[in-house]
Amino acid sequence: MNVRLHVNSQRQLSENEPFTDNKRIKKSQSTPHPPCNTSRHIYLGKADNKKFMSGMVDDKPKNNPKHLAVLPDKVIAERKKDPSDPAFKSMIGCSIKHKGKEFITHTDLHHKHSAIKTLHVRQKLVILFILALLVGGFILSWNKTIVVLITLLTTLYFIDLFFNLFLTIRTLKNPSEIRISKKDIARLNDKYLPVYTIFCPLYKERQMLPQFTEAISKLDWPKDKLDVQLLLEEDDKQTIAEVKKMQLPPYFNVIITPDGEPKTKPKACNYGLNHAKGKYDVIYDAEDKPELDQLKKAFLAFNRLENKGIICMQAKLSFYNPQQNILTRLFTMEYSLWFDLILPGLQSVGAPIPLGGTSNHFRTEHLRYLHGWDPFNVTEDCDLGMRIAKAGFRTAIIDSTTMEEANSNLGNWIRQRSRWIKGYMQTYLVHMRRPGEFISDLKDPNIIYFQLTIGGKILSLFINPFLWTLTVLYFSFRDSLGPLIESFYLTPIYYMAVFSLVFGNFFYIYYYMIGSAKREQWSLIKYAFLVPFYWLLISVAAWKALVQLILKPHYWEKTVHGLHLESR
């Protein structure tokens, strides 16, 4: 496995494809880019209870305080922020070989920290060992093996219940999201604001271009200091043709990502990162409608928390079409729970935060410091949130919302959700290769938070149907199956299971209500009683995700956007 320059990786436009007026497209130079520097990788080990970025993979880390979001001068010098600077080290064309096949990634992220390999040898051995234990256990004593499994699953479920209760109480008692007042925003002098880069990766979403262009044009930021990148795929001829017809504002730049595998959103974002002109940058999806002052809020939040170790600002997400059907109502309630209760709760305890797929703001130098995104992870945002924590930094939630489109089609929703779950599984497997990297000292609970937030969420999706089936069988066939099922539960575990069944499900449904109430989405609260059916759909998506993880780990299942437009 190696990383090198792919000389012919850039899209060369023919002369009969001009962009007129203010439409601009990034063309490749007549000479290839300088070879991508493969020596700079994140050092994710421990050293004196601190985590650093090394100049070389095998070098010893250089001192850089854990909670000081200032990069070493050497790194800044090596990675100039402006792509027009001759000293800028472009990652365009960087590639990685795996199983004899070359993948163009446009990043020098080391394969050890990438999902290009689903399982490493040690992980395969662990899985085989666990399977052997299970098979042996069932052969020797199937009933005792089931007792052990029920005990473990019920205990994990019980812990997850109280962890979510803990996060909810933390959020309600001490709101931790960063609040920026209108007064602070009004005091900003536009003359001194820096350039802000906006990444918008699109693939076969030409119908969303007018809405996105309008939404970005309304942002409260000097237009001469916006660098909006429409990241298109080379084989997406229809969207490219549509863009050529449009009268785009002068601050919009069209950047065509060279065709090749993997064909993922993070790969396109890596390509765009190499063209970024801004001091700050943010990702928006094509259907997004961010709050008009979101860029200024993020800018002020970064400056307010300078040197506090926070290098990412995550805006909250919600939906502008919650009333479209039952699915969009439940989806909206889930988002309110996640972004208004769970993520602020994680921030309040300094836990690693899995980023949302959009509206995460960075300083460009920090994003390059982290080598951008993993192009093989189909939930690259979650992975980047974990890498931020491993590098010794943190993410904060800002009190600003980006409105998105709630998926209103069940098949489309299953495809989207299965990709998210597959990406969470990829993230878990990647970061469990070296779980000790989460621990900076013996008091650091990040590894526990990681297990509960990522591992626990994944596991619950698979065990829910199993526990529900046992419950239904117990009450439906109590005379015949009741004694057998009761024998699977040790006395304390039985009471834990009953508590989880009665109070746990009540709490989970109540959390959905609280999330909706915080958003003042009063009309949605009554639909919380349908949430168990929603959980069942998520479990269906989880099993699909598991199959895809085995057969097509890097396949990016496309989510169709713009369904709300068709319903009008």
Coordinates of C-alpha atoms in Angstrom, one line a residue:
M1 CA 0.0 0.0 0.0
N2 CA 1.6 3.3 -1.0
V3 CA 0.7 6.9 -1.7
R4 CA 1.9 8.7 -4.8
L5 CA 1.0 11.3 -7.4
H6 CA -1.5 10.4 -10.1
V7 CA -0.3 12.7 -12.8
N8 CA -3.4 12.5 -15.0
S9 CA -5.8 12.9 -12.2
Q10 CA -7.1 16.3 -13.1
R11 CA -9.9 17.1 -15.5
Q12 CA -8.6 18.8 -18.6
L13 CA -11.4 20.9 -20.3
S14 CA -11.5 21.2 -24.0
E15 CA -11.6 24.7 -25.6
N16 CA -15.3 24.2 -26.6
E17 CA -16.4 24.1 -23.0
P18 CA -16.0 27.7 -21.9
F19 CA -17.6 29.2 -18.9
T20 CA -18.9 32.7 -19.7
D21 CA -19.4 35.7 -17.6
N22 CA -18.5 35.1 -14.0
K23 CA -18.7 31.3 -14.2
R24 CA -15.3 29.8 -13.5
I25 CA -14.0 26.3 -13.5
K26 CA -10.8 25.1 -12.1
K27 CA -8.6 23.8 -15.0
S28 CA -5.5 21.7 -14.6
Q29 CA -2.2 23.2 -15.4
S30 CA -0.2 22.2 -18.4
T31 CA 2.4 20.8 -16.0
P32 CA 1.5 18.3 -13.3
H33 CA 1.2 19.2 -9.7
P34 CA 4.3 18.6 -7.6
P35 CA 4.3 15.2 -6.0
C36 CA 2.0 15.0 -3.0
N37 CA 4.1 14.9 0.2
T38 CA 3.4 11.6 1.8
S39 CA 5.5 12.1 4.9
R40 CA 3.0 14.2 6.9
H41 CA 0.6 12.2 8.9
I42 CA -1.3 12.6 12.1
Y43 CA 0.6 11.1 15.1
L44 CA -2.2 9.5 17.1
G45 CA -0.1 8.0 19.9
K46 CA 0.5 9.2 23.4
A47 CA 3.4 11.2 24.7
D48 CA 3.4 12.7 28.1
N49 CA -0.4 12.7 28.2
K50 CA -0.6 14.9 25.1
K51 CA -1.3 14.3 21.5
F52 CA 0.5 16.0 18.7
M53 CA 1.0 16.2 15.0
S54 CA 4.3 14.8 13.9
G55 CA 6.4 16.1 11.1
M56 CA 7.0 12.5 9.9
V57 CA 5.0 9.3 10.5
D58 CA 7.8 7.6 12.3
D59 CA 9.2 10.7 14.0
K60 CA 8.6 11.3 17.7
P61 CA 5.9 13.8 18.3
K62 CA 6.8 17.4 18.8
N63 CA 5.3 19.2 21.8
N64 CA 2.0 20.9 21.2
P65 CA -0.3 21.3 24.1
K66 CA -3.4 19.2 23.9
H67 CA -6.0 22.0 24.3
L68 CA -4.2 24.6 22.3
A69 CA -5.7 25.0 18.9
V70 CA -2.5 26.5 17.4
L71 CA -0.5 24.5 14.9
P72 CA 3.3 24.2 15.1
D73 CA 5.0 26.8 12.9
K74 CA 6.7 24.1 10.9
V75 CA 3.4 22.6 9.9
I76 CA 1.9 25.9 9.0
A77 CA 5.0 26.7 6.9
E78 CA 4.8 23.4 5.1
R79 CA 1.1 23.8 4.4
K80 CA 0.5 27.4 3.3
K81 CA -3.2 28.3 3.5
D82 CA -3.4 29.9 0.1
P83 CA -3.2 27.5 -2.9
S84 CA -1.7 30.3 -5.0
D85 CA 1.3 30.4 -2.7
P86 CA 4.2 28.5 -4.3
A87 CA 4.9 26.9 -0.9
F88 CA 1.4 25.3 -0.8
K89 CA 1.6 21.5 -0.7
S90 CA -1.2 20.3 -2.9
M91 CA -2.6 16.9 -2.2
I92 CA -4.3 16.7 -5.6
G93 CA -3.5 13.4 -7.2
C94 CA -2.5 11.6 -4.1
S95 CA -3.5 8.0 -4.4
I96 CA -3.4 4.8 -2.5
K97 CA -3.0 1.2 -3.8
H98 CA -5.0 -1.6 -2.2
K99 CA -5.2 -5.2 -3.5
G100 CA -3.4 -4.1 -6.7
K101 CA -5.9 -1.3 -7.5
E102 CA -5.1 2.4 -7.4
F103 CA -7.5 4.8 -5.7
I104 CA -7.2 8.6 -6.2
T105 CA -7.9 10.2 -2.8
H106 CA -6.5 13.7 -2.9
T107 CA -5.3 13.3 0.7
D108 CA -2.2 11.9 2.4
L109 CA -4.2 10.5 5.2
H110 CA -2.4 7.3 6.2
H111 CA -4.1 4.0 5.4
K112 CA -3.9 3.0 9.1
H113 CA -6.5 5.7 9.8
S114 CA -8.6 4.9 6.8
A115 CA -11.6 2.6 6.2
I116 CA -9.9 1.3 3.0
K117 CA -9.6 -2.0 4.9
T118 CA -12.7 -3.0 6.8
L119 CA -10.9 -5.3 9.2
H120 CA -7.3 -5.6 10.1
V121 CA -5.8 -9.0 11.0
R122 CA -6.1 -8.6 14.7
Q123 CA -9.7 -7.6 14.4
K124 CA -10.5 -10.7 12.2
L125 CA -8.8 -12.9 14.8
V126 CA -10.9 -11.3 17.6
I127 CA -14.1 -11.8 15.7
L128 CA -13.2 -15.4 14.9
F129 CA -12.4 -16.0 18.6
I130 CA -15.7 -14.6 19.7
L131 CA -17.6 -16.8 17.1
A132 CA -15.6 -19.8 18.2
L133 CA -16.6 -19.1 21.8
L134 CA -20.3 -18.8 20.8
V135 CA -20.3 -22.0 18.8
G136 CA -18.5 -23.9 21.5
G137 CA -20.8 -22.5 24.1
F138 CA -23.9 -23.6 22.2
I139 CA -22.5 -27.1 21.7
L140 CA -21.5 -27.5 25.4
S141 CA -24.5 -25.8 27.0
W142 CA -26.8 -23.8 24.7
N143 CA -29.1 -22.6 27.6
K144 CA -26.1 -21.2 29.7
T145 CA -24.7 -19.5 26.6
I146 CA -28.1 -17.8 26.0
V147 CA -28.1 -16.7 29.7
V148 CA -24.7 -15.1 29.2
L149 CA -25.7 -13.3 26.0
I150 CA -29.0 -12.1 27.6
T151 CA -27.0 -10.8 30.6
L152 CA -24.5 -8.9 28.4
L153 CA -27.2 -7.4 26.1
T154 CA -29.5 -6.4 28.9
T155 CA -26.6 -4.8 30.8
L156 CA -25.5 -2.8 27.8
Y157 CA -29.1 -1.7 27.1
F158 CA -29.4 -0.6 30.7
I159 CA -26.2 1.4 30.6
D160 CA -27.2 3.1 27.3
L161 CA -30.6 4.0 28.9
F162 CA -28.9 5.9 31.8
F163 CA -26.2 7.4 29.6
N164 CA -28.9 9.0 27.4
L165 CA -30.7 10.2 30.5
F166 CA -27.5 11.7 31.8
L167 CA -26.8 13.6 28.6
T168 CA -30.4 14.8 28.4
I169 CA -30.3 16.2 32.0
R170 CA -26.9 17.8 31.3
T171 CA -28.3 19.6 28.3
L172 CA -31.5 20.8 30.0
K173 CA -29.7 21.9 33.2
N174 CA -26.6 23.5 31.7
P175 CA -27.0 24.2 27.9
S176 CA -23.5 24.1 26.5
E177 CA -24.0 25.2 22.9
I178 CA -22.1 28.4 22.0
R179 CA -24.5 31.4 21.8
I180 CA -23.7 34.5 19.9
S181 CA -25.8 37.5 20.4
K182 CA -27.2 39.8 17.7
K183 CA -25.3 42.6 19.4
D184 CA -22.0 40.8 18.9
I185 CA -22.8 40.2 15.2
A186 CA -23.8 43.9 14.7
R187 CA -20.4 45.0 16.0
L188 CA -18.6 43.1 13.3
N189 CA -16.9 45.2 10.7
D190 CA -17.3 43.5 7.3
K191 CA -14.1 45.2 6.1
Y192 CA -12.0 43.0 8.4
L193 CA -13.7 39.7 7.9
P194 CA -11.6 36.9 6.2
V195 CA -12.4 34.9 3.2
Y196 CA -14.8 32.0 3.9
T197 CA -14.9 28.9 1.7
I198 CA -18.1 27.0 1.3
F199 CA -17.9 23.4 0.0
C200 CA -21.0 22.1 -1.8
P201 CA -20.4 18.5 -3.2
L202 CA -23.2 17.7 -5.7
Y203 CA -23.8 14.5 -7.6
K204 CA -26.8 14.2 -9.9
E205 CA -28.6 17.0 -8.0
R206 CA -29.1 19.6 -10.7
Q207 CA -32.7 20.3 -9.6
M208 CA -31.3 21.6 -6.3
L209 CA -28.9 24.2 -7.8
P210 CA -31.4 27.1 -7.9
Q211 CA -32.4 26.6 -4.3
F212 CA -28.8 26.3 -3.1
T213 CA -27.6 29.3 -5.0
E214 CA -30.5 31.4 -3.5
A215 CA -29.8 30.2 0.0
I216 CA -26.0 31.0 -0.2
S217 CA -26.7 34.3 -1.8
K218 CA -28.7 35.4 1.2
L219 CA -25.9 34.6 3.7
D220 CA -24.8 37.6 5.8
W221 CA -21.2 37.7 4.7
P222 CA -19.4 40.1 2.4
K223 CA -19.8 38.6 -1.1
D224 CA -16.3 39.6 -2.1
K225 CA -15.0 37.4 0.7
L226 CA -16.9 34.3 -0.2
D227 CA -15.3 31.3 -2.0
V228 CA -18.2 29.0 -2.9
Q229 CA -17.1 25.8 -4.4
L230 CA -19.6 23.7 -6.4
L231 CA -17.8 20.3 -6.3
L232 CA -19.1 18.3 -9.3
E233 CA -18.2 14.9 -10.5
E234 CA -16.7 14.5 -14.0
D235 CA -19.2 11.9 -15.1
D236 CA -22.2 14.0 -14.0
K237 CA -22.8 15.5 -17.4
Q238 CA -26.3 16.7 -16.7
T239 CA -25.3 18.8 -13.6
I240 CA -22.3 20.2 -15.4
A241 CA -24.5 21.2 -18.4
E242 CA -27.0 22.8 -16.0
V243 CA -24.4 24.8 -14.2
K244 CA -23.1 26.2 -17.6
K245 CA -26.6 27.5 -18.3
M246 CA -26.9 29.3 -15.0
Q247 CA -25.8 32.9 -14.3
L248 CA -23.8 32.1 -11.1
P249 CA -22.7 34.9 -8.8
P250 CA -19.0 35.9 -9.2
Y251 CA -18.0 34.2 -5.9
F252 CA -19.2 30.8 -7.1
N253 CA -16.5 28.5 -8.5
V254 CA -17.2 25.3 -10.3
I255 CA -14.7 22.6 -9.6
I256 CA -14.9 19.2 -11.3
T257 CA -13.6 16.3 -9.4
P258 CA -11.8 13.8 -11.7
D259 CA -13.6 10.6 -12.3
G260 CA -12.3 7.5 -10.4
E261 CA -12.8 5.4 -7.4
P262 CA -13.8 5.9 -4.7
K263 CA -16.7 8.0 -5.8
T264 CA -17.6 9.5 -2.5
K265 CA -18.5 12.9 -1.0
P266 CA -15.3 13.0 1.2
K267 CA -13.1 12.5 -1.8
A268 CA -14.8 15.5 -3.6
C269 CA -14.3 17.5 -0.4
N270 CA -10.6 16.7 -0.3
Y271 CA -10.3 17.8 -3.9
G272 CA -12.0 21.1 -3.0
L273 CA -9.9 21.6 0.1
N274 CA -6.9 21.8 -2.1
H275 CA -8.5 24.7 -3.9
A276 CA -9.8 26.5 -0.8
K277 CA -8.9 30.2 -0.6
G278 CA -10.6 30.9 2.7
K279 CA -9.2 31.1 6.2
Y280 CA -12.4 29.3 7.3
D281 CA -14.5 26.8 5.6
V282 CA -17.8 24.9 5.9
I283 CA -19.6 22.1 4.1
Y284 CA -23.2 22.5 3.0
D285 CA -25.3 20.0 1.1
A286 CA -27.2 21.0 -2.0
E287 CA -30.6 21.1 -0.2
D288 CA -29.3 23.1 2.8
K289 CA -30.7 26.5 3.9
P290 CA -28.4 27.8 6.7
E291 CA -29.4 30.6 9.0
L292 CA -28.4 33.9 7.4
D293 CA -25.9 34.8 10.1
Q294 CA -24.4 31.3 10.6
L295 CA -21.0 32.2 9.1
K296 CA -20.7 35.2 11.4
K297 CA -21.7 33.1 14.4
A298 CA -19.1 30.5 13.6
F299 CA -16.4 33.2 13.1
L300 CA -17.2 34.8 16.4
A301 CA -17.3 31.5 18.2
F302 CA -13.9 30.6 16.9
N303 CA -12.4 33.9 18.0
R304 CA -14.2 33.7 21.4
L305 CA -12.8 30.2 22.0
E306 CA -9.4 30.7 20.6
N307 CA -6.7 28.6 22.3
K308 CA -9.4 26.5 24.0
G309 CA -8.7 23.4 21.9
I310 CA -11.9 23.7 19.8
I311 CA -11.2 23.4 16.1
C312 CA -14.7 22.6 14.8
M313 CA -18.0 24.3 15.1
Q314 CA -21.0 22.1 14.4
A315 CA -24.3 23.9 13.6
K316 CA -27.5 22.2 14.5
L317 CA -29.6 20.6 11.7
S318 CA -33.3 20.5 11.3
F319 CA -35.8 20.1 8.4
Y320 CA -38.0 22.5 6.5
N321 CA -40.6 19.8 5.4
P322 CA -41.5 18.0 8.6
Q323 CA -45.2 17.9 7.8
Q324 CA -44.8 16.2 4.4
N325 CA -45.7 12.7 5.8
I326 CA -45.4 10.4 8.8
L327 CA -41.8 9.5 7.9
T328 CA -40.7 13.2 7.8
R329 CA -42.4 13.9 11.1
L330 CA -40.5 11.0 12.9
F331 CA -37.3 11.9 11.1
T332 CA -37.6 15.5 12.3
M333 CA -38.2 14.4 15.9
E334 CA -35.1 12.2 15.7
Y335 CA -32.9 15.1 14.5
S336 CA -34.3 17.4 17.2
L337 CA -33.3 14.7 19.8
W338 CA -29.8 14.3 18.3
F339 CA -28.8 17.9 17.7
D340 CA -30.7 19.6 20.5
L341 CA -30.2 17.1 23.3
I342 CA -27.6 14.4 22.7
L343 CA -24.8 16.4 20.9
P344 CA -24.9 19.4 23.4
G345 CA -24.8 16.8 26.2
L346 CA -21.7 15.2 24.7
Q347 CA -20.1 18.7 24.4
S348 CA -20.9 19.4 28.0
V349 CA -18.7 16.5 29.2
G350 CA -16.0 17.1 26.6
A351 CA -16.8 13.8 24.7
P352 CA -15.9 13.1 21.1
I353 CA -18.7 14.4 18.9
P354 CA -19.7 12.6 15.7
L355 CA -20.1 15.5 13.2
G356 CA -23.2 16.0 11.1
G357 CA -22.7 15.6 7.4
T358 CA -23.2 19.3 6.8
S359 CA -22.7 22.7 8.5
N360 CA -19.4 21.8 10.2
H361 CA -17.1 24.8 10.3
F362 CA -13.3 24.7 10.5
R363 CA -10.2 26.9 10.2
T364 CA -8.7 25.7 6.9
E365 CA -5.3 25.2 8.4
H366 CA -6.8 22.9 11.1
L367 CA -8.7 20.8 8.5
R368 CA -5.5 20.4 6.4
Y369 CA -3.7 19.6 9.7
L370 CA -6.1 16.6 10.0
H371 CA -5.6 15.6 6.4
G372 CA -9.2 16.4 5.5
W373 CA -11.6 13.5 5.2
D374 CA -11.3 9.7 4.8
P375 CA -12.5 9.1 1.2
F376 CA -13.3 5.5 2.0
N377 CA -15.6 6.2 4.9
V378 CA -19.2 6.6 3.9
T379 CA -20.0 8.6 7.1
E380 CA -16.8 10.7 6.9
D381 CA -18.2 13.3 9.3
C382 CA -18.5 10.8 12.2
D383 CA -14.9 9.6 11.5
L384 CA -13.5 13.2 11.4
G385 CA -15.2 14.0 14.7
M386 CA -13.3 11.0 16.3
R387 CA -10.0 12.0 14.7
I388 CA -10.5 15.5 16.1
A389 CA -10.7 14.0 19.6
K390 CA -7.8 11.6 19.1
A391 CA -5.6 14.6 18.0
G392 CA -6.4 16.2 21.3
F393 CA -8.9 18.8 20.1
R394 CA -12.6 19.3 20.6
T395 CA -15.8 20.2 18.7
A396 CA -18.4 22.7 19.9
I397 CA -22.1 23.1 19.0
I398 CA -23.1 26.6 18.0
D399 CA -26.7 27.8 18.4
S400 CA -27.4 28.2 14.7
T401 CA -29.5 25.9 12.5
T402 CA -29.3 24.7 9.0
M403 CA -32.5 23.6 7.5
E404 CA -32.4 20.5 5.3
E405 CA -34.8 18.2 3.4
A406 CA -36.2 15.4 5.5
N407 CA -36.3 12.2 3.4
S408 CA -39.9 11.5 2.6
N409 CA -39.6 8.3 0.6
L410 CA -39.2 5.1 2.6
G411 CA -36.9 3.3 0.1
N412 CA -34.8 6.4 -0.3
W413 CA -34.7 6.8 3.5
I414 CA -33.6 3.1 3.9
R415 CA -30.8 3.7 1.5
Q416 CA -29.7 6.9 3.3
R417 CA -29.9 5.4 6.7
S418 CA -28.1 2.1 5.8
R419 CA -25.2 4.2 4.4
W420 CA -25.1 6.2 7.7
I421 CA -25.0 3.0 9.8
K422 CA -22.4 1.4 7.5
G423 CA -20.3 4.5 8.0
Y424 CA -20.7 4.3 11.8
M425 CA -19.6 0.7 11.7
Q426 CA -16.6 1.7 9.5
T427 CA -15.7 4.4 12.0
Y428 CA -16.0 2.0 15.0
L429 CA -13.8 -0.6 13.3
V430 CA -11.2 2.0 12.2
H431 CA -10.8 3.6 15.7
M432 CA -10.9 0.3 17.5
R433 CA -7.7 -0.8 15.8
R434 CA -5.9 1.4 18.4
P435 CA -8.5 2.3 21.1
G436 CA -5.8 3.4 23.4
E437 CA -5.3 6.5 21.2
F438 CA -8.5 7.9 22.8
I439 CA -6.8 7.9 26.2
S440 CA -4.4 10.8 27.1
D441 CA -4.3 9.8 30.7
L442 CA -6.0 7.3 33.1
K443 CA -8.7 9.8 33.9
D444 CA -9.6 10.4 30.2
P445 CA -13.1 8.9 29.6
N446 CA -13.1 9.4 25.8
I447 CA -12.8 5.7 25.1
I448 CA -15.9 5.1 27.2
Y449 CA -17.8 7.9 25.5
F450 CA -16.7 6.4 22.1
Q451 CA -18.0 3.0 23.1
L452 CA -21.4 4.4 24.2
T453 CA -21.9 6.9 21.4
I454 CA -20.7 4.8 18.4
G455 CA -20.4 1.2 19.5
G456 CA -23.5 1.2 21.8
K457 CA -25.7 2.9 19.2
I458 CA -24.7 0.4 16.5
L459 CA -25.2 -2.6 18.8
S460 CA -28.6 -1.4 20.0
L461 CA -29.8 -1.4 16.3
F462 CA -29.1 -5.2 16.1
I463 CA -30.2 -6.3 19.6
N464 CA -33.5 -4.3 19.6
P465 CA -35.4 -6.8 17.3
F466 CA -34.0 -9.7 19.3
L467 CA -35.2 -8.4 22.6
W468 CA -38.5 -7.3 21.2
T469 CA -39.1 -10.7 19.8
L470 CA -38.4 -12.3 23.2
T471 CA -40.8 -9.9 24.8
V472 CA -43.6 -10.6 22.3
L473 CA -43.1 -14.4 22.6
Y474 CA -43.2 -14.1 26.4
F475 CA -46.5 -12.3 26.5
S476 CA -48.1 -14.1 23.6
F477 CA -47.2 -17.6 24.6
R478 CA -46.6 -17.2 28.3
D479 CA -48.1 -20.6 29.3
S480 CA -45.8 -22.6 26.9
L481 CA -42.8 -20.4 26.5
G482 CA -42.9 -18.2 29.6
P483 CA -40.9 -20.6 31.9
L484 CA -38.2 -21.2 29.2
I485 CA -37.7 -17.5 28.5
E486 CA -37.7 -16.7 32.3
S487 CA -34.8 -19.2 32.7
F488 CA -32.7 -17.1 30.4
Y489 CA -32.7 -14.2 32.9
L490 CA -30.8 -14.2 36.1
T491 CA -32.9 -12.5 38.9
P492 CA -31.1 -9.1 38.8
I493 CA -31.0 -9.1 35.0
Y494 CA -34.7 -9.9 34.9
Y495 CA -35.5 -6.8 36.9
M496 CA -33.1 -4.7 34.8
A497 CA -35.0 -6.0 31.7
V498 CA -38.4 -5.2 33.1
F499 CA -37.2 -1.7 34.1
S500 CA -35.8 -1.1 30.6
L501 CA -39.1 -2.4 29.0
V502 CA -41.4 -0.1 31.1
F503 CA -39.4 2.9 32.0
G504 CA -36.7 2.7 29.3
N505 CA -39.1 2.8 26.4
F506 CA -41.0 5.6 28.2
F507 CA -37.8 7.6 28.6
Y508 CA -36.8 7.2 25.0
I509 CA -40.1 8.2 23.7
Y510 CA -40.2 11.1 26.1
Y511 CA -36.8 12.3 24.8
Y512 CA -38.3 12.6 21.4
M513 CA -41.0 14.8 22.8
I514 CA -38.5 17.0 24.7
G515 CA -36.5 17.4 21.5
S516 CA -39.6 18.5 19.6
A517 CA -40.6 20.8 22.4
K518 CA -37.2 22.5 22.4
R519 CA -37.8 23.2 18.7
E520 CA -41.3 24.3 19.5
Q521 CA -42.6 21.7 17.1
W522 CA -45.7 21.1 19.1
S523 CA -47.6 19.5 16.3
L524 CA -45.1 16.6 16.1
I525 CA -45.2 15.5 19.8
K526 CA -48.2 13.3 19.4
Y527 CA -46.4 11.2 16.8
A528 CA -43.8 10.2 19.4
F529 CA -45.9 7.1 20.1
L530 CA -45.1 5.8 16.6
V531 CA -41.3 6.0 17.4
P532 CA -41.1 2.2 18.1
F533 CA -42.1 1.5 14.5
Y534 CA -39.4 4.0 13.4
W535 CA -36.8 2.1 15.4
L536 CA -37.9 -1.1 13.6
L537 CA -37.2 0.6 10.3
I538 CA -33.7 1.7 11.6
S539 CA -32.9 -1.9 12.5
V540 CA -33.9 -3.0 9.0
A541 CA -31.5 -0.4 7.6
A542 CA -28.8 -1.7 10.0
W543 CA -29.0 -5.3 8.7
K544 CA -28.8 -3.9 5.1
A545 CA -25.7 -1.9 6.2
L546 CA -24.0 -4.9 7.7
V547 CA -24.5 -6.8 4.4
Q548 CA -23.1 -3.9 2.4
L549 CA -20.2 -3.5 4.8
I550 CA -19.2 -7.1 3.9
L551 CA -19.9 -7.0 0.2
K552 CA -19.6 -3.3 -0.8
P553 CA -17.9 -1.4 2.0
H554 CA -17.0 1.8 0.0
Y555 CA -20.2 2.0 -2.0
W556 CA -21.9 5.3 -1.6
E557 CA -25.6 4.7 -1.9
K558 CA -27.0 7.9 -3.5
T559 CA -29.8 9.7 -1.6
V560 CA -32.2 11.4 -3.9
H561 CA -32.9 15.0 -2.9
G562 CA -35.6 17.4 -4.0
L563 CA -38.6 15.1 -3.2
H564 CA -40.2 18.0 -1.4
L565 CA -40.2 19.9 -4.6
E566 CA -42.1 17.2 -6.4
S567 CA -44.8 17.2 -3.7
R568 CA -45.7 20.8 -4.2

